Coordinates of C-alpha atoms in Angstrom, one line a residue:
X1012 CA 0.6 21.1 -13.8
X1013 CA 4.0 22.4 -12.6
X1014 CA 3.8 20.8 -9.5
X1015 CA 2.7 17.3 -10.8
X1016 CA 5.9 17.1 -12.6
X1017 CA 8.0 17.9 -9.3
X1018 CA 6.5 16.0 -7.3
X1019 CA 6.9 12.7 -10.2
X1020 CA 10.9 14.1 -10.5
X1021 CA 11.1 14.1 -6.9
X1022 CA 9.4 10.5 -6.5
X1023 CA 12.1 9.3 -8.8
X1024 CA 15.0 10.8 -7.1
X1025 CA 13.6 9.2 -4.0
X1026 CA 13.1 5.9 -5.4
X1027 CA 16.7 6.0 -7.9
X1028 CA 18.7 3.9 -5.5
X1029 CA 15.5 1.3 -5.3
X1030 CA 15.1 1.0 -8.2
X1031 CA 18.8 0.4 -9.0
X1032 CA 18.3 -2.9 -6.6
X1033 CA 15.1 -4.0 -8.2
X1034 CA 16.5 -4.8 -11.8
X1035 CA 19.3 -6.4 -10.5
X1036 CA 17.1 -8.3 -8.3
X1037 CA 14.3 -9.5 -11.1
X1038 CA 16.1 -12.7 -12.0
X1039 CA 16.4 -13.9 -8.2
X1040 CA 12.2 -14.5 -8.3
X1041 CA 11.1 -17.3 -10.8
X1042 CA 7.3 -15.8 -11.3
X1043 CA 9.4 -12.9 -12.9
X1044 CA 11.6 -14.5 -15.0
X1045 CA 8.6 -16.7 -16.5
X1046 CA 7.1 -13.2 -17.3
X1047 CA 10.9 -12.4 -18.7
X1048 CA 10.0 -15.3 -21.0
X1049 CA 7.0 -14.7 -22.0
X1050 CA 7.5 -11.6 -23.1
X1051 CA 10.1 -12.8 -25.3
X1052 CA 8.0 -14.9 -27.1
X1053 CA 5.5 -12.1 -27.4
X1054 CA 2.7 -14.0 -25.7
X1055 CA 2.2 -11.1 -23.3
X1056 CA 1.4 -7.5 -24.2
X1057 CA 0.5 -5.4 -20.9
X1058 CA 4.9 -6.4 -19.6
X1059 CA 7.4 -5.1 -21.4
X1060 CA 11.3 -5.4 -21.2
X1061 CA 13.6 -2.3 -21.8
X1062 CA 16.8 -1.9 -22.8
X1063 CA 18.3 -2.4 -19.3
X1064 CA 16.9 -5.8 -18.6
X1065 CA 14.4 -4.4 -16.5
X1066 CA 10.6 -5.8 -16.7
X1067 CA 8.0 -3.8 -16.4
X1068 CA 4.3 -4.0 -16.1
X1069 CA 2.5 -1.2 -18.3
X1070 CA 6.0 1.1 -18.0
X1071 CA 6.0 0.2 -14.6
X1072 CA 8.8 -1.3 -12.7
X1073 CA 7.9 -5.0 -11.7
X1074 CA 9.3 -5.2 -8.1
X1075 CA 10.7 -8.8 -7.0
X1076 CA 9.4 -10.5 -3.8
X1077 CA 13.4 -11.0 -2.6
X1078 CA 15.0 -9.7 0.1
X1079 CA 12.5 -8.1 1.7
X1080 CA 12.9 -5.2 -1.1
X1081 CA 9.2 -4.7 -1.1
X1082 CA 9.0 -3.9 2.2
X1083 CA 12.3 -1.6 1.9
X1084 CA 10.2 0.1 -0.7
X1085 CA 7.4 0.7 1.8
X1086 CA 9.8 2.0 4.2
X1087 CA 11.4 4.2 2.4
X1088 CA 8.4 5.6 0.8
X1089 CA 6.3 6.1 3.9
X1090 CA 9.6 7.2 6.4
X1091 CA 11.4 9.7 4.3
X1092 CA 11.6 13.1 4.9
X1093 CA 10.3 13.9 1.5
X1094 CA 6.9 11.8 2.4
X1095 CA 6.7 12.5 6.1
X1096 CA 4.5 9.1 6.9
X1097 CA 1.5 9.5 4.3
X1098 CA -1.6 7.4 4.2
X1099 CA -1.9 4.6 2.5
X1100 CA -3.7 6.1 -0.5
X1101 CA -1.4 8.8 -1.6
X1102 CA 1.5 6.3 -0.5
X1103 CA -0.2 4.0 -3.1
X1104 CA -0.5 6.9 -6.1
X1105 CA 2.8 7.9 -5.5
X1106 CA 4.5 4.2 -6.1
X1107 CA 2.3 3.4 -8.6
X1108 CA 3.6 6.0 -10.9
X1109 CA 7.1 3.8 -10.8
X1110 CA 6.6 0.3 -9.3
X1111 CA 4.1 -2.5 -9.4
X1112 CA 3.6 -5.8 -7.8
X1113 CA 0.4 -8.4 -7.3
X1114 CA -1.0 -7.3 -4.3
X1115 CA 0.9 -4.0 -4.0
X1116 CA -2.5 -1.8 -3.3
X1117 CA -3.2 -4.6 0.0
X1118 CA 0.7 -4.6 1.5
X1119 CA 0.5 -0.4 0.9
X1120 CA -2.5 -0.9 3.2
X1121 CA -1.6 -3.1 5.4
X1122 CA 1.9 -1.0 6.3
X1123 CA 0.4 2.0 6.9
X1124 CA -2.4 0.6 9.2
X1125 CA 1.0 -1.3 11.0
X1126 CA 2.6 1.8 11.4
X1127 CA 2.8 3.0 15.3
X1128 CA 3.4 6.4 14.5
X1129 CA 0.4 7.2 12.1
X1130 CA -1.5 5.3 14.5
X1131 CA -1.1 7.6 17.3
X1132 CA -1.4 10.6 15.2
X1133 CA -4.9 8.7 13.7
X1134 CA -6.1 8.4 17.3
X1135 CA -5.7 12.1 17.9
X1136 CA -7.7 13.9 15.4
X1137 CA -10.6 10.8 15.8
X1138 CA -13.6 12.4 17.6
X1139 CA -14.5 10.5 20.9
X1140 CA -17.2 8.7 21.0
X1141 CA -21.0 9.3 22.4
X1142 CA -21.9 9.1 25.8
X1143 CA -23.9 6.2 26.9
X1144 CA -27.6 6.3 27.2
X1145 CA -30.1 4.7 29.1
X1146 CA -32.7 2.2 26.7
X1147 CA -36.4 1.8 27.9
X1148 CA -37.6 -1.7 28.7
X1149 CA -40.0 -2.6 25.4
X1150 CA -43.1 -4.4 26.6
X1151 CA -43.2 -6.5 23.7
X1152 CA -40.9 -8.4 21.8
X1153 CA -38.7 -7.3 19.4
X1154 CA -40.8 -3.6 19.5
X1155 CA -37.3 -2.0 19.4
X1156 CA -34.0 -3.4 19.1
X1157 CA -31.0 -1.8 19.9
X1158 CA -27.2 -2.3 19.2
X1159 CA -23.6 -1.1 20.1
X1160 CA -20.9 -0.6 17.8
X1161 CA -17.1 -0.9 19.2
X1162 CA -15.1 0.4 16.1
X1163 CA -11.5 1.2 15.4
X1164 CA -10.1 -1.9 17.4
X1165 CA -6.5 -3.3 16.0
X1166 CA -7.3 -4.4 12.9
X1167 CA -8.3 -8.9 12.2
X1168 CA -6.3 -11.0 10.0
X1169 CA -9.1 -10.6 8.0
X1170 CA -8.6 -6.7 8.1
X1171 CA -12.3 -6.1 10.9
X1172 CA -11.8 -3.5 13.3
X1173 CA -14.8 -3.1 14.7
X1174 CA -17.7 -5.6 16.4

């Protein structure tokens, strides 16, 4: 338990000057300040606005997509030397204790998997593949079917690696 609460302390000290930017920054993206709005008139329950302005989405801070501060968030999150370039799922627990976004879980991803460094350090711990092996001629059709699998390739725009 002791080190739960030191690693949330030191994910906010790492994140303070972030988060400084992101409250001043809520009232530059309109989908936020309709949510501002809304919770004013009480018609939403899960955001809530504190007494600094900021808007939050169940205690979490709602980051702005301005500026590129998302991906500064990414950045600082995955390249400190707190974090030394984790994968995308603890990158994801860790700034989901103090920010949220639509889509947050799926840009997390997507940075990590763009990130040359984690890449190369992926590809070194991956076993190698099989070596190839010789298939008899079936004497009847479709008695055996075989197939190939190339995986790990750069990832799709659709996120496939593999065919």
């Amino acid at each position: 338990a002791h080190g739960d609460i030191g690693d949330r302390e030191m994910a906010w000290e790492v994140h303070r000057l972030a988060r400084l930017g992101v409250i001043a920054k809520q009232d530059l993206d309109s989908s936020l300040l309709e949510l501002k709005a809304l919770v004013k008139e009480g018609k939403v329950e899960v955001f809530s606005q504190g007494g600094d302005g900021a808007l939050r989405y169940q205690g979490r801070l709602c980051v702005p997509c301005v500026d590129g501060l998302r991906e500064k968030i990414l950045e600082e999150a995955h390249n400190s030397s707190y974090s030394l370039h984790p994968g995308s799922t603890k990158m994801y627990r860790d700034l989901r204790d103090v920010y949220w976004w639509g889509g947050m879980k799926k840009d997390i991803a997507k940075f990590v998997s763009d990130c040359h460094s984690c890449q190369q350090v992926k590809a070194e711990h991956q076993r190698p593949g099989g070596l190839t092996q010789d298939i008899e001629i079936p004497t009847w059709k479709w008695e055996e079917i075989n197939m190939d699998f190339v995986v790990g390739l750069p990832k799709t725009r659709k996120g496939f690696d593999s065919i």
